[in-house]
Amino acid sequence: MDSIACPVCGSTETIDCGPPAHRKPLKVAGVPIDLSDLPLRHQRCPVCEYQFVYPRIPESRLIDCYSRSVNQWGTGDEVAKKRFYDHKKQLLEDFAPARSALDFGCYSGGFLEYLGPEWAKAGIEPSTHAAEIARSRGVEIIGPTPQEVDMTQHASKFGAAVIFDVMEHLINPVADLARLRDLLMPKGIMLIETGNTDSPDWQRFGNRHPYCGIVEHVGFFNRKSIETAGALAGLKLVHFEESMHFEVGRGAKRFWRWVWAYRILRLLVRLRIPLPKRLDDIASGPVPRSTEFSDHFLAILQKD
């Protein structure tokens, strides 16, 4: 078998961890995608600890799905509370050298709007539908991807880049971080939130973790791998904390019924008992949800 290089550190000592357990039918941002030509496998790098899906899904195929997505993410007060926007805003105020924020993957601009009028706001967003909504909220959309941003206008412009729920989508994370670094002013920061492969449930479930069931999640980080990616992009890690992706409500605590139903379906598959297609798809996919709610992290990378 040919050596597979880690997309972060370049090591060829990567370890095959088996096929992904994607939810079916396969969709990216709600848009159907065909991956039948790709023999996808999960890989883990023992050097920097980055985990990734290989072969890499062509970025053009993913961007096409993102651009056509019309899914809506809530952006009201309830979402701000559940997603801990107040804490994230405080981190920006504590670390950013200026109140100008670029949201990479801003979608419809909900977090930027939450920052308030004292912040200058810009976004990078591939969904044409979401970008229009963001513009209506006063967000300057400077490009659909970092590579398509006009550097003559925006280099060294921003005090902070916000990267929430995006790192796991990136085919070339170091190159994207390096491009975003060039958009930051000196001492500018990146505030990143993504899944944490050091979390207990990730260690337990591996590539059957629910975070891996989403097709567009193609790369998975922990403290070591995000610090390594940042360093290779010319950034240093200045803050790291475990985080909850969503505030846990009473309804979320009912997940055990879904976990047990999933386990029963998996047992029936192992016993070779035929199941209807929908149930068979569920059984072959990831666990329904994580039992560990602090399975993300917040990291701040800073430009010199």
PDB file of C-alpha atoms in Angstrom:
ATOM      1  CA  MET A   1       0.000   0.000   0.000  1.00  0.00           C
ATOM      2  CA  ASP A   2       1.275   3.465  -0.878  1.00  0.00           C
ATOM      3  CA  SER A   3       2.237   5.777   1.963  1.00  0.00           C
ATOM      4  CA  ILE A   4      -0.417   8.362   2.828  1.00  0.00           C
ATOM      5  CA  ALA A   5       0.944  11.722   3.905  1.00  0.00           C
ATOM      6  CA  CYS A   6      -0.673  13.637   6.755  1.00  0.00           C
ATOM      7  CA  PRO A   7      -2.258  16.856   5.393  1.00  0.00           C
ATOM      8  CA  VAL A   8      -1.000  18.768   8.451  1.00  0.00           C
ATOM      9  CA  CYS A   9       2.576  17.684   9.221  1.00  0.00           C
ATOM     10  CA  GLY A  10       3.370  15.625   6.113  1.00  0.00           C
ATOM     11  CA  SER A  11       4.306  12.451   7.994  1.00  0.00           C
ATOM     12  CA  THR A  12       3.874   9.231   6.021  1.00  0.00           C
ATOM     13  CA  GLU A  13       3.519   7.118   9.171  1.00  0.00           C
ATOM     14  CA  THR A  14      -0.278   7.445   9.070  1.00  0.00           C
ATOM     15  CA  ILE A  15      -2.422   4.576  10.371  1.00  0.00           C
ATOM     16  CA  ASP A  16      -5.545   3.218   8.656  1.00  0.00           C
ATOM     17  CA  CYS A  17      -8.537   3.246  11.041  1.00  0.00           C
ATOM     18  CA  GLY A  18     -11.194   1.776   8.742  1.00  0.00           C
ATOM     19  CA  PRO A  19     -14.019   3.177   6.619  1.00  0.00           C
ATOM     20  CA  PRO A  20     -16.152   6.118   7.748  1.00  0.00           C
ATOM     21  CA  ALA A  21     -19.638   5.438   9.124  1.00  0.00           C
ATOM     22  CA  HIS A  22     -21.472   8.175   7.256  1.00  0.00           C
ATOM     23  CA  ARG A  23     -25.139   8.910   7.729  1.00  0.00           C
ATOM     24  CA  LYS A  24     -27.230   7.996   4.711  1.00  0.00           C
ATOM     25  CA  PRO A  25     -28.333   9.263   2.277  1.00  0.00           C
ATOM     26  CA  LEU A  26     -25.054  11.097   1.678  1.00  0.00           C
ATOM     27  CA  LYS A  27     -25.521  14.864   1.759  1.00  0.00           C
ATOM     28  CA  VAL A  28     -23.289  17.893   2.254  1.00  0.00           C
ATOM     29  CA  ALA A  29     -25.037  20.909   3.793  1.00  0.00           C
ATOM     30  CA  GLY A  30     -28.320  19.302   2.767  1.00  0.00           C
ATOM     31  CA  VAL A  31     -27.224  18.807  -0.876  1.00  0.00           C
ATOM     32  CA  PRO A  32     -26.822  15.217  -2.202  1.00  0.00           C
ATOM     33  CA  ILE A  33     -23.261  14.197  -3.073  1.00  0.00           C
ATOM     34  CA  ASP A  34     -21.899  11.177  -4.945  1.00  0.00           C
ATOM     35  CA  LEU A  35     -18.791   9.622  -3.399  1.00  0.00           C
ATOM     36  CA  SER A  36     -19.100   6.174  -4.995  1.00  0.00           C
ATOM     37  CA  ASP A  37     -15.807   6.696  -6.847  1.00  0.00           C
ATOM     38  CA  LEU A  38     -13.847   7.261  -3.628  1.00  0.00           C
ATOM     39  CA  PRO A  39     -12.802   4.302  -1.400  1.00  0.00           C
ATOM     40  CA  LEU A  40     -12.870   6.472   1.725  1.00  0.00           C
ATOM     41  CA  ARG A  41     -10.905   5.474   4.834  1.00  0.00           C
ATOM     42  CA  HIS A  42     -10.129   7.171   8.133  1.00  0.00           C
ATOM     43  CA  GLN A  43      -6.447   7.827   8.762  1.00  0.00           C
ATOM     44  CA  ARG A  44      -4.637   8.898  11.930  1.00  0.00           C
ATOM     45  CA  CYS A  45      -1.239  10.573  12.121  1.00  0.00           C
ATOM     46  CA  PRO A  46       0.745   9.393  15.185  1.00  0.00           C
ATOM     47  CA  VAL A  47       3.147  12.340  14.840  1.00  0.00           C
ATOM     48  CA  CYS A  48       0.826  15.374  15.051  1.00  0.00           C
ATOM     49  CA  GLU A  49      -2.320  13.359  15.997  1.00  0.00           C
ATOM     50  CA  TYR A  50      -4.440  14.813  13.177  1.00  0.00           C
ATOM     51  CA  GLN A  51      -7.125  12.468  11.838  1.00  0.00           C
ATOM     52  CA  PHE A  52      -8.576  12.709   8.357  1.00  0.00           C
ATOM     53  CA  VAL A  53     -10.601  11.053   5.616  1.00  0.00           C
ATOM     54  CA  TYR A  54      -8.643   9.725   2.634  1.00  0.00           C
ATOM     55  CA  PRO A  55      -8.765   9.892  -0.358  1.00  0.00           C
ATOM     56  CA  ARG A  56      -9.438  13.601   0.062  1.00  0.00           C
ATOM     57  CA  ILE A  57     -12.888  14.501  -1.246  1.00  0.00           C
ATOM     58  CA  PRO A  58     -12.301  16.970  -4.109  1.00  0.00           C
ATOM     59  CA  GLU A  59     -12.691  20.459  -2.683  1.00  0.00           C
ATOM     60  CA  SER A  60     -14.596  21.563  -5.786  1.00  0.00           C
ATOM     61  CA  ARG A  61     -17.212  18.890  -5.084  1.00  0.00           C
ATOM     62  CA  LEU A  62     -17.686  20.101  -1.515  1.00  0.00           C
ATOM     63  CA  ILE A  63     -17.735  23.792  -2.476  1.00  0.00           C
ATOM     64  CA  ASP A  64     -20.411  23.047  -5.084  1.00  0.00           C
ATOM     65  CA  CYS A  65     -22.640  21.597  -2.356  1.00  0.00           C
ATOM     66  CA  TYR A  66     -21.951  24.507   0.018  1.00  0.00           C
ATOM     67  CA  SER A  67     -22.705  27.057  -2.683  1.00  0.00           C
ATOM     68  CA  ARG A  68     -26.114  25.482  -3.370  1.00  0.00           C
ATOM     69  CA  SER A  69     -27.055  25.003   0.274  1.00  0.00           C
ATOM     70  CA  VAL A  70     -30.172  26.770   1.499  1.00  0.00           C
ATOM     71  CA  ASN A  71     -30.169  25.260   4.994  1.00  0.00           C
ATOM     72  CA  GLN A  72     -30.893  27.795   7.711  1.00  0.00           C
ATOM     73  CA  TRP A  73     -29.024  28.039  10.995  1.00  0.00           C
ATOM     74  CA  GLY A  74     -30.863  29.794  13.769  1.00  0.00           C
ATOM     75  CA  THR A  75     -29.264  33.044  14.868  1.00  0.00           C
ATOM     76  CA  GLY A  76     -31.580  34.439  17.538  1.00  0.00           C
ATOM     77  CA  ASP A  77     -31.133  34.904  21.276  1.00  0.00           C
ATOM     78  CA  GLU A  78     -31.814  31.227  21.981  1.00  0.00           C
ATOM     79  CA  VAL A  79     -28.975  30.141  19.681  1.00  0.00           C
ATOM     80  CA  ALA A  80     -26.643  32.741  21.189  1.00  0.00           C
ATOM     81  CA  LYS A  81     -27.297  31.248  24.617  1.00  0.00           C
ATOM     82  CA  LYS A  82     -26.935  27.634  23.504  1.00  0.00           C
ATOM     83  CA  ARG A  83     -23.726  28.333  21.593  1.00  0.00           C
ATOM     84  CA  PHE A  84     -22.128  30.411  24.374  1.00  0.00           C
ATOM     85  CA  TYR A  85     -21.736  33.513  22.202  1.00  0.00           C
ATOM     86  CA  ASP A  86     -21.175  35.694  25.251  1.00  0.00           C
ATOM     87  CA  HIS A  87     -18.077  33.721  26.276  1.00  0.00           C
ATOM     88  CA  LYS A  88     -16.728  33.723  22.722  1.00  0.00           C
ATOM     89  CA  LYS A  89     -17.242  37.471  22.417  1.00  0.00           C
ATOM     90  CA  GLN A  90     -15.368  37.938  25.690  1.00  0.00           C
ATOM     91  CA  LEU A  91     -12.430  35.912  24.372  1.00  0.00           C
ATOM     92  CA  LEU A  92     -12.289  38.150  21.308  1.00  0.00           C
ATOM     93  CA  GLU A  93     -12.341  41.267  23.461  1.00  0.00           C
ATOM     94  CA  ASP A  94      -9.603  39.851  25.701  1.00  0.00           C
ATOM     95  CA  PHE A  95      -7.206  38.787  22.919  1.00  0.00           C
ATOM     96  CA  ALA A  96      -7.928  40.709  19.687  1.00  0.00           C
ATOM     97  CA  PRO A  97      -5.821  43.843  19.080  1.00  0.00           C
ATOM     98  CA  ALA A  98      -8.709  45.604  17.309  1.00  0.00           C
ATOM     99  CA  ARG A  99     -12.478  45.244  17.041  1.00  0.00           C
ATOM    100  CA  SER A 100     -12.597  44.093  13.450  1.00  0.00           C
ATOM    101  CA  ALA A 101     -13.707  40.506  12.893  1.00  0.00           C
ATOM    102  CA  LEU A 102     -13.586  38.230   9.866  1.00  0.00           C
ATOM    103  CA  ASP A 103     -15.840  35.177  10.201  1.00  0.00           C
ATOM    104  CA  PHE A 104     -14.611  32.295   8.016  1.00  0.00           C
ATOM    105  CA  GLY A 105     -17.768  30.330   7.241  1.00  0.00           C
ATOM    106  CA  CYS A 106     -20.009  33.072   8.612  1.00  0.00           C
ATOM    107  CA  TYR A 107     -23.130  31.547   7.021  1.00  0.00           C
ATOM    108  CA  SER A 108     -25.904  34.099   7.540  1.00  0.00           C
ATOM    109  CA  GLY A 109     -23.880  36.280   9.906  1.00  0.00           C
ATOM    110  CA  GLY A 110     -25.517  35.414  13.217  1.00  0.00           C
ATOM    111  CA  PHE A 111     -22.408  35.519  15.377  1.00  0.00           C
ATOM    112  CA  LEU A 112     -21.110  38.699  13.750  1.00  0.00           C
ATOM    113  CA  GLU A 113     -24.455  40.365  14.382  1.00  0.00           C
ATOM    114  CA  TYR A 114     -24.220  39.296  18.032  1.00  0.00           C
ATOM    115  CA  LEU A 115     -20.898  41.150  18.395  1.00  0.00           C
ATOM    116  CA  GLY A 116     -22.756  44.440  18.135  1.00  0.00           C
ATOM    117  CA  PRO A 117     -22.188  47.740  16.298  1.00  0.00           C
ATOM    118  CA  GLU A 118     -18.797  48.446  17.858  1.00  0.00           C
ATOM    119  CA  TRP A 119     -17.246  45.669  15.755  1.00  0.00           C
ATOM    120  CA  ALA A 120     -16.412  45.988  12.042  1.00  0.00           C
ATOM    121  CA  LYS A 121     -17.703  42.797  10.403  1.00  0.00           C
ATOM    122  CA  ALA A 122     -16.650  40.788   7.364  1.00  0.00           C
ATOM    123  CA  GLY A 123     -17.238  37.218   6.280  1.00  0.00           C
ATOM    124  CA  ILE A 124     -16.091  34.441   3.971  1.00  0.00           C
ATOM    125  CA  GLU A 125     -19.026  32.295   2.889  1.00  0.00           C
ATOM    126  CA  PRO A 126     -19.492  29.883  -0.066  1.00  0.00           C
ATOM    127  CA  SER A 127     -23.305  29.607   0.210  1.00  0.00           C
ATOM    128  CA  THR A 128     -24.742  32.296  -2.070  1.00  0.00           C
ATOM    129  CA  HIS A 129     -28.076  32.133  -0.235  1.00  0.00           C
ATOM    130  CA  ALA A 130     -26.527  32.567   3.220  1.00  0.00           C
ATOM    131  CA  ALA A 131     -24.119  35.254   2.001  1.00  0.00           C
ATOM    132  CA  GLU A 132     -27.025  37.408   0.844  1.00  0.00           C
ATOM    133  CA  ILE A 133     -28.634  37.173   4.275  1.00  0.00           C
ATOM    134  CA  ALA A 134     -25.323  38.095   5.911  1.00  0.00           C
ATOM    135  CA  ARG A 135     -24.999  41.141   3.659  1.00  0.00           C
ATOM    136  CA  SER A 136     -28.475  42.258   4.721  1.00  0.00           C
ATOM    137  CA  ARG A 137     -27.147  42.229   8.291  1.00  0.00           C
ATOM    138  CA  GLY A 138     -24.298  44.561   7.429  1.00  0.00           C
ATOM    139  CA  VAL A 139     -21.607  41.914   6.898  1.00  0.00           C
ATOM    140  CA  GLU A 140     -19.095  42.568   4.113  1.00  0.00           C
ATOM    141  CA  ILE A 141     -18.653  39.281   2.238  1.00  0.00           C
ATOM    142  CA  ILE A 142     -15.085  39.347   0.919  1.00  0.00           C
ATOM    143  CA  GLY A 143     -15.084  35.981  -0.851  1.00  0.00           C
ATOM    144  CA  PRO A 144     -16.503  32.440  -0.953  1.00  0.00           C
ATOM    145  CA  THR A 145     -13.171  30.886   0.129  1.00  0.00           C
ATOM    146  CA  PRO A 146      -9.910  32.252   1.599  1.00  0.00           C
ATOM    147  CA  GLN A 147      -8.112  31.662  -1.714  1.00  0.00           C
ATOM    148  CA  GLU A 148     -10.557  33.926  -3.555  1.00  0.00           C
ATOM    149  CA  VAL A 149     -10.144  36.939  -1.241  1.00  0.00           C
ATOM    150  CA  ASP A 150      -8.542  39.997  -2.863  1.00  0.00           C
ATOM    151  CA  MET A 151      -5.369  40.444  -0.806  1.00  0.00           C
ATOM    152  CA  THR A 152      -4.700  43.891  -2.245  1.00  0.00           C
ATOM    153  CA  GLN A 153      -7.784  45.112  -0.387  1.00  0.00           C
ATOM    154  CA  HIS A 154      -7.818  42.987   2.750  1.00  0.00           C
ATOM    155  CA  ALA A 155      -4.251  41.998   3.734  1.00  0.00           C
ATOM    156  CA  SER A 156      -3.387  42.739   7.391  1.00  0.00           C
ATOM    157  CA  LYS A 157      -6.835  44.236   7.899  1.00  0.00           C
ATOM    158  CA  PHE A 158      -8.513  42.288  10.703  1.00  0.00           C
ATOM    159  CA  GLY A 159      -7.941  42.054  14.437  1.00  0.00           C
ATOM    160  CA  ALA A 160      -9.597  38.638  14.638  1.00  0.00           C
ATOM    161  CA  ALA A 161     -10.679  35.739  12.469  1.00  0.00           C
ATOM    162  CA  VAL A 162     -13.516  33.582  13.779  1.00  0.00           C
ATOM    163  CA  ILE A 163     -13.480  29.929  12.677  1.00  0.00           C
ATOM    164  CA  PHE A 164     -16.414  28.072  14.240  1.00  0.00           C
ATOM    165  CA  ASP A 165     -17.365  24.607  12.930  1.00  0.00           C
ATOM    166  CA  VAL A 166     -15.100  25.014   9.901  1.00  0.00           C
ATOM    167  CA  MET A 167     -11.738  23.338  10.621  1.00  0.00           C
ATOM    168  CA  GLU A 168     -13.337  19.906  10.286  1.00  0.00           C
ATOM    169  CA  HIS A 169     -14.423  20.827   6.729  1.00  0.00           C
ATOM    170  CA  LEU A 170     -10.996  21.834   5.383  1.00  0.00           C
ATOM    171  CA  ILE A 171      -9.140  19.729   2.831  1.00  0.00           C
ATOM    172  CA  ASN A 172      -5.924  21.772   3.206  1.00  0.00           C
ATOM    173  CA  PRO A 173      -6.064  23.195   6.741  1.00  0.00           C
ATOM    174  CA  VAL A 174      -2.510  24.575   6.920  1.00  0.00           C
ATOM    175  CA  ALA A 175      -2.839  26.418   3.612  1.00  0.00           C
ATOM    176  CA  ASP A 176      -6.170  27.919   4.703  1.00  0.00           C
ATOM    177  CA  LEU A 177      -4.768  29.029   8.061  1.00  0.00           C
ATOM    178  CA  ALA A 178      -1.761  30.594   6.322  1.00  0.00           C
ATOM    179  CA  ARG A 179      -4.031  32.496   3.958  1.00  0.00           C
ATOM    180  CA  LEU A 180      -6.151  33.744   6.848  1.00  0.00           C
ATOM    181  CA  ARG A 181      -2.993  34.733   8.738  1.00  0.00           C
ATOM    182  CA  ASP A 182      -2.170  37.150   5.915  1.00  0.00           C
ATOM    183  CA  LEU A 183      -5.545  38.820   6.515  1.00  0.00           C
ATOM    184  CA  LEU A 184      -4.707  39.542  10.171  1.00  0.00           C
ATOM    185  CA  MET A 185      -2.942  42.608  11.494  1.00  0.00           C
ATOM    186  CA  PRO A 186       0.135  42.088  13.732  1.00  0.00           C
ATOM    187  CA  LYS A 187      -0.885  40.281  16.953  1.00  0.00           C
ATOM    188  CA  GLY A 188      -4.189  39.425  15.306  1.00  0.00           C
ATOM    189  CA  ILE A 189      -5.858  36.200  16.453  1.00  0.00           C
ATOM    190  CA  MET A 190      -7.926  33.290  15.214  1.00  0.00           C
ATOM    191  CA  LEU A 191     -10.638  32.001  17.531  1.00  0.00           C
ATOM    192  CA  ILE A 192     -11.323  28.391  16.562  1.00  0.00           C
ATOM    193  CA  GLU A 193     -13.973  25.933  17.716  1.00  0.00           C
ATOM    194  CA  THR A 194     -14.064  22.363  16.450  1.00  0.00           C
ATOM    195  CA  GLY A 195     -14.432  18.787  17.680  1.00  0.00           C
ATOM    196  CA  ASN A 196     -11.813  17.410  20.052  1.00  0.00           C
ATOM    197  CA  THR A 197     -10.387  13.967  19.309  1.00  0.00           C
ATOM    198  CA  ASP A 198      -8.998  13.856  22.861  1.00  0.00           C
ATOM    199  CA  SER A 199     -12.526  13.751  24.303  1.00  0.00           C
ATOM    200  CA  PRO A 200     -13.468  10.484  26.060  1.00  0.00           C
ATOM    201  CA  ASP A 201     -16.189   9.513  23.590  1.00  0.00           C
ATOM    202  CA  TRP A 202     -13.900  10.071  20.628  1.00  0.00           C
ATOM    203  CA  GLN A 203     -11.364   7.777  22.229  1.00  0.00           C
ATOM    204  CA  ARG A 204     -14.123   5.221  22.776  1.00  0.00           C
ATOM    205  CA  PHE A 205     -15.947   5.329  19.423  1.00  0.00           C
ATOM    206  CA  GLY A 206     -13.230   6.443  16.998  1.00  0.00           C
ATOM    207  CA  ASN A 207     -14.570   6.747  13.465  1.00  0.00           C
ATOM    208  CA  ARG A 208     -18.041   5.703  14.668  1.00  0.00           C
ATOM    209  CA  HIS A 209     -18.255   8.901  16.718  1.00  0.00           C
ATOM    210  CA  PRO A 210     -21.285  10.938  15.576  1.00  0.00           C
ATOM    211  CA  TYR A 211     -18.994  13.793  14.504  1.00  0.00           C
ATOM    212  CA  CYS A 212     -17.563  11.489  11.815  1.00  0.00           C
ATOM    213  CA  GLY A 213     -21.000  10.642  10.463  1.00  0.00           C
ATOM    214  CA  ILE A 214     -21.247  13.993   8.678  1.00  0.00           C
ATOM    215  CA  VAL A 215     -19.827  13.610   5.169  1.00  0.00           C
ATOM    216  CA  GLU A 216     -18.309  17.084   4.990  1.00  0.00           C
ATOM    217  CA  HIS A 217     -16.340  16.496   8.200  1.00  0.00           C
ATOM    218  CA  VAL A 218     -13.043  15.439   6.647  1.00  0.00           C
ATOM    219  CA  GLY A 219     -10.437  16.414   9.271  1.00  0.00           C
ATOM    220  CA  PHE A 220     -10.355  16.081  13.046  1.00  0.00           C
ATOM    221  CA  PHE A 221      -8.211  17.952  15.559  1.00  0.00           C
ATOM    222  CA  ASN A 222      -7.031  17.944  19.157  1.00  0.00           C
ATOM    223  CA  ARG A 223      -4.720  20.317  21.011  1.00  0.00           C
ATOM    224  CA  LYS A 224      -1.529  18.905  19.511  1.00  0.00           C
ATOM    225  CA  SER A 225      -2.736  18.892  15.911  1.00  0.00           C
ATOM    226  CA  ILE A 226      -4.255  22.399  16.010  1.00  0.00           C
ATOM    227  CA  GLU A 227      -1.060  23.725  17.592  1.00  0.00           C
ATOM    228  CA  THR A 228       1.002  21.975  14.892  1.00  0.00           C
ATOM    229  CA  ALA A 229      -1.196  23.287  12.068  1.00  0.00           C
ATOM    230  CA  GLY A 230      -1.020  26.787  13.531  1.00  0.00           C
ATOM    231  CA  ALA A 231       2.766  26.695  13.862  1.00  0.00           C
ATOM    232  CA  LEU A 232       3.186  25.559  10.250  1.00  0.00           C
ATOM    233  CA  ALA A 233       0.951  28.486   9.198  1.00  0.00           C
ATOM    234  CA  GLY A 234       3.003  30.990  11.214  1.00  0.00           C
ATOM    235  CA  LEU A 235       0.777  31.184  14.296  1.00  0.00           C
ATOM    236  CA  LYS A 236       1.267  30.334  17.958  1.00  0.00           C
ATOM    237  CA  LEU A 237      -1.239  28.788  20.338  1.00  0.00           C
ATOM    238  CA  VAL A 238      -1.968  31.274  23.146  1.00  0.00           C
ATOM    239  CA  HIS A 239      -5.189  29.831  24.612  1.00  0.00           C
ATOM    240  CA  PHE A 240      -6.886  26.424  24.702  1.00  0.00           C
ATOM    241  CA  GLU A 241      -9.950  25.176  26.574  1.00  0.00           C
ATOM    242  CA  GLU A 242     -12.379  22.285  26.275  1.00  0.00           C
ATOM    243  CA  SER A 243     -15.851  23.394  25.218  1.00  0.00           C
ATOM    244  CA  MET A 244     -19.429  22.265  24.766  1.00  0.00           C
ATOM    245  CA  HIS A 245     -20.773  22.686  21.255  1.00  0.00           C
ATOM    246  CA  PHE A 246     -24.273  23.308  22.581  1.00  0.00           C
ATOM    247  CA  GLU A 247     -25.677  23.955  26.012  1.00  0.00           C
ATOM    248  CA  VAL A 248     -27.179  20.708  27.277  1.00  0.00           C
ATOM    249  CA  GLY A 249     -30.915  20.922  27.890  1.00  0.00           C
ATOM    250  CA  ARG A 250     -33.267  18.410  29.413  1.00  0.00           C
ATOM    251  CA  GLY A 251     -34.259  17.094  25.991  1.00  0.00           C
ATOM    252  CA  ALA A 252     -30.652  16.272  25.089  1.00  0.00           C
ATOM    253  CA  LYS A 253     -30.378  14.019  28.120  1.00  0.00           C
ATOM    254  CA  ARG A 254     -32.866  11.629  26.560  1.00  0.00           C
ATOM    255  CA  PHE A 255     -30.188  10.433  24.156  1.00  0.00           C
ATOM    256  CA  TRP A 256     -29.809   7.104  25.956  1.00  0.00           C
ATOM    257  CA  ARG A 257     -32.975   5.767  24.343  1.00  0.00           C
ATOM    258  CA  TRP A 258     -31.396   6.421  20.934  1.00  0.00           C
ATOM    259  CA  VAL A 259     -28.102   4.876  21.991  1.00  0.00           C
ATOM    260  CA  TRP A 260     -29.808   1.711  23.146  1.00  0.00           C
ATOM    261  CA  ALA A 261     -31.944   1.517  19.987  1.00  0.00           C
ATOM    262  CA  TYR A 262     -28.771   1.873  17.929  1.00  0.00           C
ATOM    263  CA  ARG A 263     -27.055  -0.886  19.892  1.00  0.00           C
ATOM    264  CA  ILE A 264     -29.998  -3.211  19.279  1.00  0.00           C
ATOM    265  CA  LEU A 265     -29.895  -2.466  15.542  1.00  0.00           C
ATOM    266  CA  ARG A 266     -26.145  -3.128  15.467  1.00  0.00           C
ATOM    267  CA  LEU A 267     -26.720  -6.462  17.238  1.00  0.00           C
ATOM    268  CA  LEU A 268     -29.364  -7.453  14.677  1.00  0.00           C
ATOM    269  CA  VAL A 269     -26.918  -6.675  11.863  1.00  0.00           C
ATOM    270  CA  ARG A 270     -24.221  -8.817  13.490  1.00  0.00           C
ATOM    271  CA  LEU A 271     -26.767 -11.632  13.785  1.00  0.00           C
ATOM    272  CA  ARG A 272     -27.484 -11.180  10.040  1.00  0.00           C
ATOM    273  CA  ILE A 273     -31.145 -10.490  10.631  1.00  0.00           C
ATOM    274  CA  PRO A 274     -32.542  -8.554   7.621  1.00  0.00           C
ATOM    275  CA  LEU A 275     -33.642  -4.979   8.344  1.00  0.00           C
ATOM    276  CA  PRO A 276     -35.590  -2.428   6.313  1.00  0.00           C
ATOM    277  CA  LYS A 277     -33.215  -0.153   4.364  1.00  0.00           C
ATOM    278  CA  ARG A 278     -33.719   2.852   6.640  1.00  0.00           C
ATOM    279  CA  LEU A 279     -32.917   0.852   9.786  1.00  0.00           C
ATOM    280  CA  ASP A 280     -29.987  -0.819   8.046  1.00  0.00           C
ATOM    281  CA  ASP A 281     -28.620   2.624   7.101  1.00  0.00           C
ATOM    282  CA  ILE A 282     -28.874   3.725  10.742  1.00  0.00           C
ATOM    283  CA  ALA A 283     -27.140   0.578  11.981  1.00  0.00           C
ATOM    284  CA  SER A 284     -24.259   1.014   9.515  1.00  0.00           C
ATOM    285  CA  GLY A 285     -23.808   4.664  10.427  1.00  0.00           C
ATOM    286  CA  PRO A 286     -22.353   6.435  13.478  1.00  0.00           C
ATOM    287  CA  VAL A 287     -23.668   6.335  17.028  1.00  0.00           C
ATOM    288  CA  PRO A 288     -26.679   8.693  17.286  1.00  0.00           C
ATOM    289  CA  ARG A 289     -24.930  11.229  19.509  1.00  0.00           C
ATOM    290  CA  SER A 290     -22.012  11.645  21.848  1.00  0.00           C
ATOM    291  CA  THR A 291     -22.498  10.822  25.505  1.00  0.00           C
ATOM    292  CA  GLU A 292     -19.795  13.365  26.391  1.00  0.00           C
ATOM    293  CA  PHE A 293     -21.025  16.923  25.931  1.00  0.00           C
ATOM    294  CA  SER A 294     -17.643  18.685  26.308  1.00  0.00           C
ATOM    295  CA  ASP A 295     -16.349  17.106  23.107  1.00  0.00           C
ATOM    296  CA  HIS A 296     -15.152  20.324  21.401  1.00  0.00           C
ATOM    297  CA  PHE A 297     -12.416  22.836  22.088  1.00  0.00           C
ATOM    298  CA  LEU A 298     -11.826  26.549  21.746  1.00  0.00           C
ATOM    299  CA  ALA A 299      -8.337  27.558  20.666  1.00  0.00           C
ATOM    300  CA  ILE A 300      -6.749  30.940  19.988  1.00  0.00           C
ATOM    301  CA  LEU A 301      -3.894  31.132  17.492  1.00  0.00           C
ATOM    302  CA  GLN A 302      -1.994  34.430  17.296  1.00  0.00           C
ATOM    303  CA  LYS A 303       0.032  36.071  14.560  1.00  0.00           C
ATOM    304  CA  ASP A 304       3.425  37.509  15.537  1.00  0.00           C
TER     305      ASP A 304
END
